[in-house]
Amino acid sequence: MARHLITSAIPYINGIKHLGNLVGSQLPADLFARYQRGRGNEVLFLCATDEHGTPAELAAAKAGKPVAEYCAEMHEVQAKIAEGFRLSFDHFGRSSSDANHKLTQHFAGRLADAGLIREVSETQMYSHADGRFLPDRYIEGTCPNCGFDSARGDQCDNCTKQLDPVDLINPHSTISGSTELEMRETKHLYLCQSQMKDQLEQWIDTREGWPVLTTSIAKKWLNDGDGLQDRGITRDLDWGIPVKKGDQDWDGMEGKVFYVWFDAPIEYIACGQEWVDAGKGTDWERWWRTDKGADDVTYTQFMGKDNVPFHTLSFPATILGSGEPWKLVDYIKSFNYLNYDGGQFSTSRGRGVFMDQALDILPADYWRWWLLSHAPESSDSEFTWDNFQASVNKDLADVLGNFVSRVTKFCRSKFGEEVPAGGDELPVDQAFIDQLEANIRAYEQFMEDKEVRKAAGALRAIWVMGNEYLQEAAPWSTFKEDPEKAAGQVRFALNLIPLYAVLSAPFIPDAADKLLEAMKVDAQWPGSAADAVKRLPAGHAFAVPDNLFGKISDDQREEWQERFAGTRD
Ligand SMILES: [Zn+2]
């Protein structure tokens, strides 16, 4: 039995994600996890919320809540939505967990011991009234370029000019409004990634079969300009993981926290510990430590392309730099962006469909199927309501749903709700079985290769075979002349249903469950196609399932298109 460790990029805590976020990490990770479980392999699938940093503090302030309370609430909201989409995490953790605090501090200590952390003195805006340093987003003033009076410390939203807080005219704190600000010296820790450039490049060169999108981004960061840069790993913030060297205090770092980019990927590992702490597992180290059993684990990460630099360089730098035998990623599957109806999804303008809204209007399977079968793999892709309607109505309702409905209802009306006896043992020629076999094996290979769209295409081809068979064999006509022969045809077609359910489960788990329940069989991955189509013997009882998929009407399409065009504040 193969062992698969799977992680999805961890979503940021401040708000509900849109469908583009979903299809860029969590959903394809879930597809792969479900597939590997379906094959009988051992899987640990982890995800979490990314909870530290200024945006979380600001969102909490806007919501009028303490940041810890805000994060706890938003974590629950995101966990519930993930459940709604049937994301089958073995654990959905939190980067603010105790486990991540300890592990992040541990890594920082190991890196310091290895000489891979240096101190840097910087000047930053300090607010007397607030008693703290202010990150860029906490400072506003008048733009020296255009005169806009609410320019932020890092950028003017009016003229888009990049700014330094000292450039602002009449700068003030957005927390207290105080103008008593001064530039003060502050010390920060930097991870010496530049020292690790060769080691990282060598490691990347040993990774086999990574997508071009992944390696080209990594190589660009390694070699462009002055090459890989050292990065600050601390911030002057309250909310975050206190800077410590293992369990020891760090001189001069009192009151500072680790920068969110440093602690967020470490949460992948800490999440394994949370999984054990939650009583769902017993041994996380056999997944994460190559000296404790993780040698035979295949570790796959899923993420949007914007996250690739952190996962190919910064996180591996943390792991390699620690000198400890942590499991490194074997394969990074990265995605381009999903656009929305002629533009981009926009959280601030509420443009596009957000995960909670999606589930309000249609069940998870509809979204899962469309998103995965249109995943932005080789290039950006675009959600349009026309395409969504056409794809759902055709693939799910006309092809799969209609096949199941026709064969089960016809059987019930002529032979009752059990698999009929009689007729040919196998009422198709060898070419049909060979084609089915080839399609199943192609589907498996695409799934192994994480070729999401191609896997969806192969699955659709398998569904289509059933419809074409029914059309050609036409048991309703055969029945009039030769009921025995029709029985053989119906038995064959009924046997395709459990096969479809098992193969389709990674894409549309709810429909798959319904089909298995109706056919009264367990999930069992098909061996040969020839065996799979004889699984249900004559006399096996089943129940006609409820309509699997409804069609999206033109009225619905138009209403939704208007509703999600961008008004949400
Ligand atoms: Zn401006």
mmCIF file of N, CA, C and O in Angstrom, residues 27-118:
data_model
loop_
_atom_site.group_PDB
_atom_site.id
_atom_site.type_symbol
_atom_site.label_atom_id
_atom_site.label_comp_id
_atom_site.label_asym_id
_atom_site.label_seq_id
_atom_site.Cartn_x
_atom_site.Cartn_y
_atom_site.Cartn_z
ATOM 1 N N LEU A 27 -9.458 22.156 -3.772
ATOM 2 C CA LEU A 27 -10.298 21.207 -4.515
ATOM 3 C C LEU A 27 -9.480 20.150 -5.269
ATOM 4 O O LEU A 27 -9.771 18.955 -5.158
ATOM 5 N N PRO A 28 -8.458 20.548 -6.040
ATOM 6 C CA PRO A 28 -7.656 19.502 -6.685
ATOM 7 C C PRO A 28 -6.907 18.624 -5.676
ATOM 8 O O PRO A 28 -6.697 17.434 -5.941
ATOM 9 N N ALA A 29 -6.536 19.193 -4.541
ATOM 10 C CA ALA A 29 -5.896 18.375 -3.497
ATOM 11 C C ALA A 29 -6.876 17.326 -3.000
ATOM 12 O O ALA A 29 -6.519 16.164 -2.781
ATOM 13 N N ASP A 30 -8.131 17.734 -2.825
ATOM 14 C CA ASP A 30 -9.166 16.793 -2.383
ATOM 15 C C ASP A 30 -9.402 15.707 -3.432
ATOM 16 O O ASP A 30 -9.572 14.529 -3.104
ATOM 17 N N LEU A 31 -9.406 16.106 -4.690
ATOM 18 C CA LEU A 31 -9.581 15.148 -5.785
ATOM 19 C C LEU A 31 -8.509 14.054 -5.693
ATOM 20 O O LEU A 31 -8.801 12.853 -5.770
ATOM 21 N N PHE A 32 -7.278 14.493 -5.510
ATOM 22 C CA PHE A 32 -6.158 13.559 -5.466
ATOM 23 C C PHE A 32 -6.233 12.677 -4.210
ATOM 24 O O PHE A 32 -5.999 11.459 -4.266
ATOM 25 N N ALA A 33 -6.603 13.277 -3.097
ATOM 26 C CA ALA A 33 -6.723 12.505 -1.850
ATOM 27 C C ALA A 33 -7.808 11.436 -1.975
ATOM 28 O O ALA A 33 -7.614 10.277 -1.594
ATOM 29 N N ARG A 34 -8.951 11.835 -2.525
ATOM 30 C CA ARG A 34 -10.052 10.871 -2.685
ATOM 31 C C ARG A 34 -9.660 9.759 -3.657
ATOM 32 O O ARG A 34 -10.020 8.596 -3.466
ATOM 33 N N TYR A 35 -8.960 10.130 -4.709
ATOM 34 C CA TYR A 35 -8.524 9.118 -5.675
ATOM 35 C C TYR A 35 -7.585 8.113 -4.999
ATOM 36 O O TYR A 35 -7.763 6.898 -5.128
ATOM 37 N N GLN A 36 -6.600 8.607 -4.276
ATOM 38 C CA GLN A 36 -5.630 7.700 -3.649
ATOM 39 C C GLN A 36 -6.297 6.814 -2.598
ATOM 40 O O GLN A 36 -5.962 5.642 -2.470
ATOM 41 N N ARG A 37 -7.239 7.367 -1.866
ATOM 42 C CA ARG A 37 -7.987 6.524 -0.912
ATOM 43 C C ARG A 37 -8.786 5.482 -1.667
ATOM 44 O O ARG A 37 -8.862 4.330 -1.258
ATOM 45 N N GLY A 38 -9.391 5.898 -2.771
ATOM 46 C CA GLY A 38 -10.189 4.983 -3.598
ATOM 47 C C GLY A 38 -9.359 3.803 -4.091
ATOM 48 O O GLY A 38 -9.866 2.694 -4.221
ATOM 49 N N ARG A 39 -8.072 4.074 -4.359
ATOM 50 C CA ARG A 39 -7.185 3.008 -4.806
ATOM 51 C C ARG A 39 -6.713 2.133 -3.658
ATOM 52 O O ARG A 39 -5.908 1.225 -3.851
ATOM 53 N N GLY A 40 -7.162 2.446 -2.446
ATOM 54 C CA GLY A 40 -6.778 1.644 -1.290
ATOM 55 C C GLY A 40 -5.460 2.062 -0.664
ATOM 56 O O GLY A 40 -4.898 1.350 0.170
ATOM 57 N N ASN A 41 -4.946 3.231 -1.056
ATOM 58 C CA ASN A 41 -3.688 3.697 -0.477
ATOM 59 C C ASN A 41 -3.920 4.441 0.829
ATOM 60 O O ASN A 41 -5.033 4.873 1.118
ATOM 61 N N GLU A 42 -2.834 4.579 1.602
ATOM 62 C CA GLU A 42 -2.933 5.285 2.878
ATOM 63 C C GLU A 42 -2.668 6.769 2.614
ATOM 64 O O GLU A 42 -1.665 7.119 1.997
ATOM 65 N N VAL A 43 -3.585 7.601 3.093
ATOM 66 C CA VAL A 43 -3.517 9.032 2.785
ATOM 67 C C VAL A 43 -3.575 9.847 4.074
ATOM 68 O O VAL A 43 -4.354 9.538 4.972
ATOM 69 N N LEU A 44 -2.733 10.875 4.156
ATOM 70 C CA LEU A 44 -2.920 11.907 5.175
ATOM 71 C C LEU A 44 -3.055 13.231 4.427
ATOM 72 O O LEU A 44 -2.118 13.687 3.774
ATOM 73 N N PHE A 45 -4.235 13.822 4.505
ATOM 74 C CA PHE A 45 -4.571 15.036 3.748
ATOM 75 C C PHE A 45 -4.792 16.165 4.749
ATOM 76 O O PHE A 45 -5.716 16.111 5.552
ATOM 77 N N LEU A 46 -3.916 17.176 4.685
ATOM 78 C CA LEU A 46 -3.929 18.241 5.686
ATOM 79 C C LEU A 46 -4.139 19.616 5.065
ATOM 80 O O LEU A 46 -3.628 19.906 3.993
ATOM 81 N N CYS A 47 -4.888 20.423 5.772
ATOM 82 C CA CYS A 47 -5.044 21.827 5.405
ATOM 83 C C CYS A 47 -5.305 22.589 6.701
ATOM 84 O O CYS A 47 -5.517 21.977 7.759
ATOM 85 N N ALA A 48 -5.254 23.908 6.634
ATOM 86 C CA ALA A 48 -5.407 24.727 7.848
ATOM 87 C C ALA A 48 -5.761 26.138 7.438
ATOM 88 O O ALA A 48 -5.745 26.461 6.253
ATOM 89 N N THR A 49 -6.080 26.963 8.413
ATOM 90 C CA THR A 49 -6.204 28.392 8.115
ATOM 91 C C THR A 49 -4.894 29.087 8.495
ATOM 92 O O THR A 49 -4.245 28.725 9.467
ATOM 93 N N ASP A 50 -4.561 30.086 7.687
ATOM 94 C CA ASP A 50 -3.342 30.886 7.839
ATOM 95 C C ASP A 50 -3.759 32.139 8.598
ATOM 96 O O ASP A 50 -4.457 32.989 8.048
ATOM 97 N N GLU A 51 -3.371 32.260 9.867
ATOM 98 C CA GLU A 51 -4.064 33.211 10.742
ATOM 99 C C GLU A 51 -3.269 34.429 11.196
ATOM 100 O O GLU A 51 -3.819 35.286 11.871
ATOM 101 N N HIS A 52 -1.982 34.485 10.871
ATOM 102 C CA HIS A 52 -1.205 35.609 11.404
ATOM 103 C C HIS A 52 -1.063 36.740 10.389
ATOM 104 O O HIS A 52 -1.487 36.620 9.256
ATOM 105 N N GLY A 53 -0.462 37.846 10.846
ATOM 106 C CA GLY A 53 -0.178 38.957 9.937
ATOM 107 C C GLY A 53 -1.128 40.133 10.083
ATOM 108 O O GLY A 53 -2.170 40.051 10.739
ATOM 109 N N THR A 54 -0.744 41.224 9.449
ATOM 110 C CA THR A 54 -1.503 42.471 9.539
ATOM 111 C C THR A 54 -2.931 42.368 9.018
ATOM 112 O O THR A 54 -3.842 42.910 9.646
ATOM 113 N N PRO A 55 -3.165 41.694 7.872
ATOM 114 C CA PRO A 55 -4.544 41.648 7.376
ATOM 115 C C PRO A 55 -5.522 41.037 8.381
ATOM 116 O O PRO A 55 -6.675 41.471 8.465
ATOM 117 N N ALA A 56 -5.056 40.044 9.158
ATOM 118 C CA ALA A 56 -5.940 39.447 10.171
ATOM 119 C C ALA A 56 -6.257 40.471 11.251
ATOM 120 O O ALA A 56 -7.412 40.605 11.685
ATOM 121 N N GLU A 57 -5.216 41.210 11.681
ATOM 122 C CA GLU A 57 -5.431 42.247 12.707
ATOM 123 C C GLU A 57 -6.415 43.296 12.212
ATOM 124 O O GLU A 57 -7.320 43.721 12.930
ATOM 125 N N LEU A 58 -6.233 43.727 10.964
ATOM 126 C CA LEU A 58 -7.101 44.771 10.420
ATOM 127 C C LEU A 58 -8.539 44.283 10.258
ATOM 128 O O LEU A 58 -9.483 44.997 10.571
ATOM 129 N N ALA A 59 -8.686 43.035 9.780
ATOM 130 C CA ALA A 59 -10.032 42.491 9.599
ATOM 131 C C ALA A 59 -10.740 42.349 10.940
ATOM 132 O O ALA A 59 -11.942 42.609 11.058
ATOM 133 N N ALA A 60 -9.981 41.952 11.963
ATOM 134 C CA ALA A 60 -10.566 41.815 13.298
ATOM 135 C C ALA A 60 -10.998 43.184 13.817
ATOM 136 O O ALA A 60 -12.090 43.337 14.378
ATOM 137 N N ALA A 61 -10.144 44.190 13.598
ATOM 138 C CA ALA A 61 -10.471 45.545 14.045
ATOM 139 C C ALA A 61 -11.729 46.040 13.353
ATOM 140 O O ALA A 61 -12.618 46.630 13.966
ATOM 141 N N LYS A 62 -11.842 45.748 12.070
ATOM 142 C CA LYS A 62 -13.014 46.164 11.297
ATOM 143 C C LYS A 62 -14.281 45.481 11.822
ATOM 144 O O LYS A 62 -15.358 46.063 11.854
ATOM 145 N N ALA A 63 -14.104 44.219 12.242
ATOM 146 C CA ALA A 63 -15.240 43.465 12.778
ATOM 147 C C ALA A 63 -15.490 43.808 14.245
ATOM 148 O O ALA A 63 -16.444 43.317 14.854
ATOM 149 N N GLY A 64 -14.617 44.636 14.827
ATOM 150 C CA GLY A 64 -14.774 45.046 16.225
ATOM 151 C C GLY A 64 -14.544 43.920 17.212
ATOM 152 O O GLY A 64 -15.199 43.850 18.261
ATOM 153 N N LYS A 65 -13.627 43.017 16.878
ATOM 154 C CA LYS A 65 -13.378 41.864 17.745
ATOM 155 C C LYS A 65 -11.897 41.707 18.042
ATOM 156 O O LYS A 65 -11.061 42.070 17.210
ATOM 157 N N PRO A 66 -11.578 41.129 19.206
ATOM 158 C CA PRO A 66 -10.174 40.773 19.441
ATOM 159 C C PRO A 66 -9.723 39.797 18.357
ATOM 160 O O PRO A 66 -10.515 38.961 17.908
ATOM 161 N N VAL A 67 -8.470 39.923 17.943
ATOM 162 C CA VAL A 67 -8.032 39.159 16.779
ATOM 163 C C VAL A 67 -8.105 37.639 17.007
ATOM 164 O O VAL A 67 -8.467 36.883 16.095
ATOM 165 N N ALA A 68 -7.818 37.194 18.233
ATOM 166 C CA ALA A 68 -7.863 35.745 18.496
ATOM 167 C C ALA A 68 -9.296 35.224 18.336
ATOM 168 O O ALA A 68 -9.524 34.146 17.779
ATOM 169 N N GLU A 69 -10.236 36.026 18.835
ATOM 170 C CA GLU A 69 -11.641 35.630 18.745
ATOM 171 C C GLU A 69 -12.108 35.639 17.279
ATOM 172 O O GLU A 69 -12.796 34.722 16.816
ATOM 173 N N TYR A 70 -11.688 36.684 16.565
ATOM 174 C CA TYR A 70 -12.044 36.780 15.144
ATOM 175 C C TYR A 70 -11.528 35.555 14.377
ATOM 176 O O TYR A 70 -12.251 34.944 13.593
ATOM 177 N N CYS A 71 -10.272 35.196 14.627
ATOM 178 C CA CYS A 71 -9.683 34.058 13.909
ATOM 179 C C CYS A 71 -10.392 32.747 14.261
ATOM 180 O O CYS A 71 -10.623 31.912 13.380
ATOM 181 N N ALA A 72 -10.721 32.585 15.540
ATOM 182 C CA ALA A 72 -11.410 31.350 15.939
ATOM 183 C C ALA A 72 -12.753 31.243 15.216
ATOM 184 O O ALA A 72 -13.134 30.180 14.718
ATOM 185 N N GLU A 73 -13.462 32.364 15.129
ATOM 186 C CA GLU A 73 -14.762 32.351 14.451
ATOM 187 C C GLU A 73 -14.623 32.083 12.956
ATOM 188 O O GLU A 73 -15.363 31.288 12.377
ATOM 189 N N MET A 74 -13.665 32.778 12.346
ATOM 190 C CA MET A 74 -13.499 32.609 10.898
ATOM 191 C C MET A 74 -12.998 31.212 10.546
ATOM 192 O O MET A 74 -13.291 30.686 9.477
ATOM 193 N N HIS A 75 -12.237 30.635 11.463
ATOM 194 C CA HIS A 75 -11.799 29.258 11.220
ATOM 195 C C HIS A 75 -13.013 28.327 11.145
ATOM 196 O O HIS A 75 -13.103 27.481 10.259
ATOM 197 N N GLU A 76 -13.935 28.520 12.063
ATOM 198 C CA GLU A 76 -15.149 27.690 12.055
ATOM 199 C C GLU A 76 -15.950 27.896 10.770
ATOM 200 O O GLU A 76 -16.473 26.947 10.189
ATOM 201 N N VAL A 77 -16.051 29.146 10.353
ATOM 202 C CA VAL A 77 -16.785 29.452 9.121
ATOM 203 C C VAL A 77 -16.140 28.732 7.939
ATOM 204 O O VAL A 77 -16.813 28.062 7.137
ATOM 205 N N GLN A 78 -14.819 28.846 7.838
ATOM 206 C CA GLN A 78 -14.129 28.202 6.713
ATOM 207 C C GLN A 78 -14.223 26.680 6.799
ATOM 208 O O GLN A 78 -14.350 26.000 5.777
ATOM 209 N N ALA A 79 -14.160 26.143 8.016
ATOM 210 C CA ALA A 79 -14.237 24.678 8.183
ATOM 211 C C ALA A 79 -15.602 24.173 7.722
ATOM 212 O O ALA A 79 -15.716 23.128 7.071
ATOM 213 N N LYS A 80 -16.644 24.939 8.050
ATOM 214 C CA LYS A 80 -18.005 24.521 7.690
ATOM 215 C C LYS A 80 -18.203 24.545 6.170
ATOM 216 O O LYS A 80 -18.807 23.644 5.586
ATOM 217 N N ILE A 81 -17.670 25.580 5.538
ATOM 218 C CA ILE A 81 -17.783 25.681 4.082
ATOM 219 C C ILE A 81 -16.982 24.559 3.411
ATOM 220 O O ILE A 81 -17.417 23.966 2.419
ATOM 221 N N ALA A 82 -15.817 24.260 3.964
ATOM 222 C CA ALA A 82 -14.996 23.171 3.413
ATOM 223 C C ALA A 82 -15.774 21.857 3.475
ATOM 224 O O ALA A 82 -15.774 21.063 2.527
ATOM 225 N N GLU A 83 -16.465 21.659 4.574
ATOM 226 C CA GLU A 83 -17.302 20.463 4.704
ATOM 227 C C GLU A 83 -18.399 20.450 3.650
ATOM 228 O O GLU A 83 -18.712 19.423 3.068
ATOM 229 N N GLY A 84 -18.975 21.628 3.426
ATOM 230 C CA GLY A 84 -20.030 21.751 2.424
ATOM 231 C C GLY A 84 -19.550 21.363 1.034
ATOM 232 O O GLY A 84 -20.304 20.806 0.242
ATOM 233 N N PHE A 85 -18.293 21.660 0.742
ATOM 234 C CA PHE A 85 -17.723 21.274 -0.550
ATOM 235 C C PHE A 85 -17.151 19.863 -0.517
ATOM 236 O O PHE A 85 -16.538 19.424 -1.487
ATOM 237 N N ARG A 86 -17.333 19.179 0.604
ATOM 238 C CA ARG A 86 -16.872 17.792 0.770
ATOM 239 C C ARG A 86 -15.355 17.688 0.672
ATOM 240 O O ARG A 86 -14.837 16.703 0.145
ATOM 241 N N LEU A 87 -14.668 18.722 1.157
ATOM 242 C CA LEU A 87 -13.200 18.651 1.178
ATOM 243 C C LEU A 87 -12.822 17.703 2.315
ATOM 244 O O LEU A 87 -13.128 17.966 3.478
ATOM 245 N N SER A 88 -12.177 16.601 1.953
ATOM 246 C CA SER A 88 -12.042 15.496 2.907
ATOM 247 C C SER A 88 -10.717 15.543 3.665
ATOM 248 O O SER A 88 -9.977 14.564 3.701
ATOM 249 N N PHE A 89 -10.442 16.715 4.271
ATOM 250 C CA PHE A 89 -9.219 16.835 5.067
ATOM 251 C C PHE A 89 -9.235 15.809 6.199
ATOM 252 O O PHE A 89 -10.266 15.617 6.846
ATOM 253 N N ASP A 90 -8.074 15.210 6.450
ATOM 254 C CA ASP A 90 -7.980 14.399 7.668
ATOM 255 C C ASP A 90 -7.925 15.319 8.879
ATOM 256 O O ASP A 90 -8.350 14.940 9.959
ATOM 257 N N HIS A 91 -7.374 16.513 8.664
ATOM 258 C CA HIS A 91 -7.493 17.542 9.704
ATOM 259 C C HIS A 91 -7.413 18.922 9.067
ATOM 260 O O HIS A 91 -6.650 19.132 8.130
ATOM 261 N N PHE A 92 -8.233 19.832 9.569
ATOM 262 C CA PHE A 92 -8.206 21.224 9.132
ATOM 263 C C PHE A 92 -7.720 22.036 10.325
ATOM 264 O O PHE A 92 -8.471 22.299 11.252
ATOM 265 N N GLY A 93 -6.438 22.345 10.323
ATOM 266 C CA GLY A 93 -5.815 22.944 11.501
ATOM 267 C C GLY A 93 -5.789 24.457 11.477
ATOM 268 O O GLY A 93 -6.479 25.100 10.676
ATOM 269 N N ARG A 94 -4.973 25.027 12.372
ATOM 270 C CA ARG A 94 -4.852 26.475 12.490
ATOM 271 C C ARG A 94 -3.385 26.837 12.683
ATOM 272 O O ARG A 94 -2.721 26.265 13.552
ATOM 273 N N SER A 95 -2.915 27.804 11.923
ATOM 274 C CA SER A 95 -1.504 28.178 12.054
ATOM 275 C C SER A 95 -1.228 28.862 13.390
ATOM 276 O O SER A 95 -0.083 29.046 13.762
ATOM 277 N N SER A 96 -2.279 29.213 14.125
ATOM 278 C CA SER A 96 -2.098 29.821 15.444
ATOM 279 C C SER A 96 -2.073 28.767 16.559
ATOM 280 O O SER A 96 -2.072 29.116 17.737
ATOM 281 N N SER A 97 -2.044 27.493 16.190
ATOM 282 C CA SER A 97 -2.087 26.422 17.201
ATOM 283 C C SER A 97 -0.823 26.392 18.060
ATOM 284 O O SER A 97 0.234 26.879 17.647
ATOM 285 N N ASP A 98 -0.927 25.800 19.226
ATOM 286 C CA ASP A 98 0.246 25.609 20.097
ATOM 287 C C ASP A 98 1.329 24.825 19.374
ATOM 288 O O ASP A 98 2.516 25.113 19.495
ATOM 289 N N ALA A 99 0.890 23.805 18.645
ATOM 290 C CA ALA A 99 1.854 22.959 17.940
ATOM 291 C C ALA A 99 2.680 23.808 16.978
ATOM 292 O O ALA A 99 3.902 23.640 16.886
ATOM 293 N N ASN A 100 2.031 24.738 16.283
ATOM 294 C CA ASN A 100 2.776 25.560 15.324
ATOM 295 C C ASN A 100 3.657 26.586 16.033
ATOM 296 O O ASN A 100 4.739 26.908 15.550
ATOM 297 N N HIS A 101 3.193 27.092 17.163
ATOM 298 C CA HIS A 101 4.054 27.997 17.940
ATOM 299 C C HIS A 101 5.371 27.299 18.257
ATOM 300 O O HIS A 101 6.457 27.814 17.995
ATOM 301 N N LYS A 102 5.258 26.103 18.823
ATOM 302 C CA LYS A 102 6.461 25.385 19.281
ATOM 303 C C LYS A 102 7.357 25.009 18.109
ATOM 304 O O LYS A 102 8.578 25.166 18.167
ATOM 305 N N LEU A 103 6.740 24.533 17.045
ATOM 306 C CA LEU A 103 7.535 24.055 15.911
ATOM 307 C C LEU A 103 8.225 25.218 15.183
ATOM 308 O O LEU A 103 9.379 25.106 14.762
ATOM 309 N N THR A 104 7.529 26.338 15.054
ATOM 310 C CA THR A 104 8.125 27.516 14.397
ATOM 311 C C THR A 104 9.321 28.012 15.206
ATOM 312 O O THR A 104 10.384 28.318 14.653
ATOM 313 N N GLN A 105 9.142 28.068 16.521
ATOM 314 C CA GLN A 105 10.246 28.500 17.382
ATOM 315 C C GLN A 105 11.400 27.497 17.320
ATOM 316 O O GLN A 105 12.582 27.877 17.326
ATOM 317 N N HIS A 106 11.060 26.235 17.219
ATOM 318 C CA HIS A 106 12.084 25.193 17.103
ATOM 319 C C HIS A 106 12.901 25.384 15.821
ATOM 320 O O HIS A 106 14.140 25.355 15.851
ATOM 321 N N PHE A 107 12.202 25.577 14.681
ATOM 322 C CA PHE A 107 12.913 25.760 13.410
ATOM 323 C C PHE A 107 13.811 27.000 13.470
ATOM 324 O O PHE A 107 14.949 26.981 13.003
ATOM 325 N N ALA A 108 13.283 28.092 14.039
ATOM 326 C CA ALA A 108 14.084 29.323 14.124
ATOM 327 C C ALA A 108 15.358 29.065 14.931
ATOM 328 O O ALA A 108 16.448 29.526 14.560
ATOM 329 N N GLY A 109 15.233 28.315 16.009
ATOM 330 C CA GLY A 109 16.392 27.985 16.841
ATOM 331 C C GLY A 109 17.413 27.164 16.069
ATOM 332 O O GLY A 109 18.623 27.462 16.103
ATOM 333 N N ARG A 110 16.937 26.154 15.346
ATOM 334 C CA ARG A 110 17.854 25.314 14.565
ATOM 335 C C ARG A 110 18.566 26.139 13.488
ATOM 336 O O ARG A 110 19.749 25.971 13.248
ATOM 337 N N LEU A 111 17.813 27.029 12.824
ATOM 338 C CA LEU A 111 18.399 27.855 11.768
ATOM 339 C C LEU A 111 19.444 28.811 12.345
ATOM 340 O O LEU A 111 20.495 29.030 11.747
ATOM 341 N N ALA A 112 19.144 29.352 13.530
ATOM 342 C CA ALA A 112 20.111 30.253 14.180
ATOM 343 C C ALA A 112 21.380 29.477 14.531
ATOM 344 O O ALA A 112 22.498 29.941 14.284
ATOM 345 N N ASP A 113 21.216 28.275 15.073
ATOM 346 C CA ASP A 113 22.377 27.444 15.430
ATOM 347 C C ASP A 113 23.231 27.119 14.205
ATOM 348 O O ASP A 113 24.439 26.941 14.301
ATOM 349 N N ALA A 114 22.558 27.000 13.052
ATOM 350 C CA ALA A 114 23.273 26.662 11.822
ATOM 351 C C ALA A 114 23.887 27.903 11.166
ATOM 352 O O ALA A 114 24.463 27.816 10.081
ATOM 353 N N GLY A 115 23.734 29.054 11.802
ATOM 354 C CA GLY A 115 24.310 30.289 11.250
ATOM 355 C C GLY A 115 23.527 30.835 10.068
ATOM 356 O O GLY A 115 24.063 31.562 9.244
ATOM 357 N N LEU A 116 22.251 30.479 9.998
ATOM 358 C CA LEU A 116 21.460 30.888 8.831
ATOM 359 C C LEU A 116 20.500 32.035 9.139
ATOM 360 O O LEU A 116 19.598 32.326 8.362
ATOM 361 N N ILE A 117 20.675 32.642 10.315
ATOM 362 C CA ILE A 117 19.844 33.802 10.645
ATOM 363 C C ILE A 117 20.758 34.952 11.037
ATOM 364 O O ILE A 117 21.713 34.758 11.780
ATOM 365 N N ARG A 118 20.472 36.120 10.475
ATOM 366 C CA ARG A 118 21.253 37.292 10.867
ATOM 367 C C ARG A 118 20.320 38.413 11.309
ATOM 368 O O ARG A 118 19.147 38.444 10.918
#
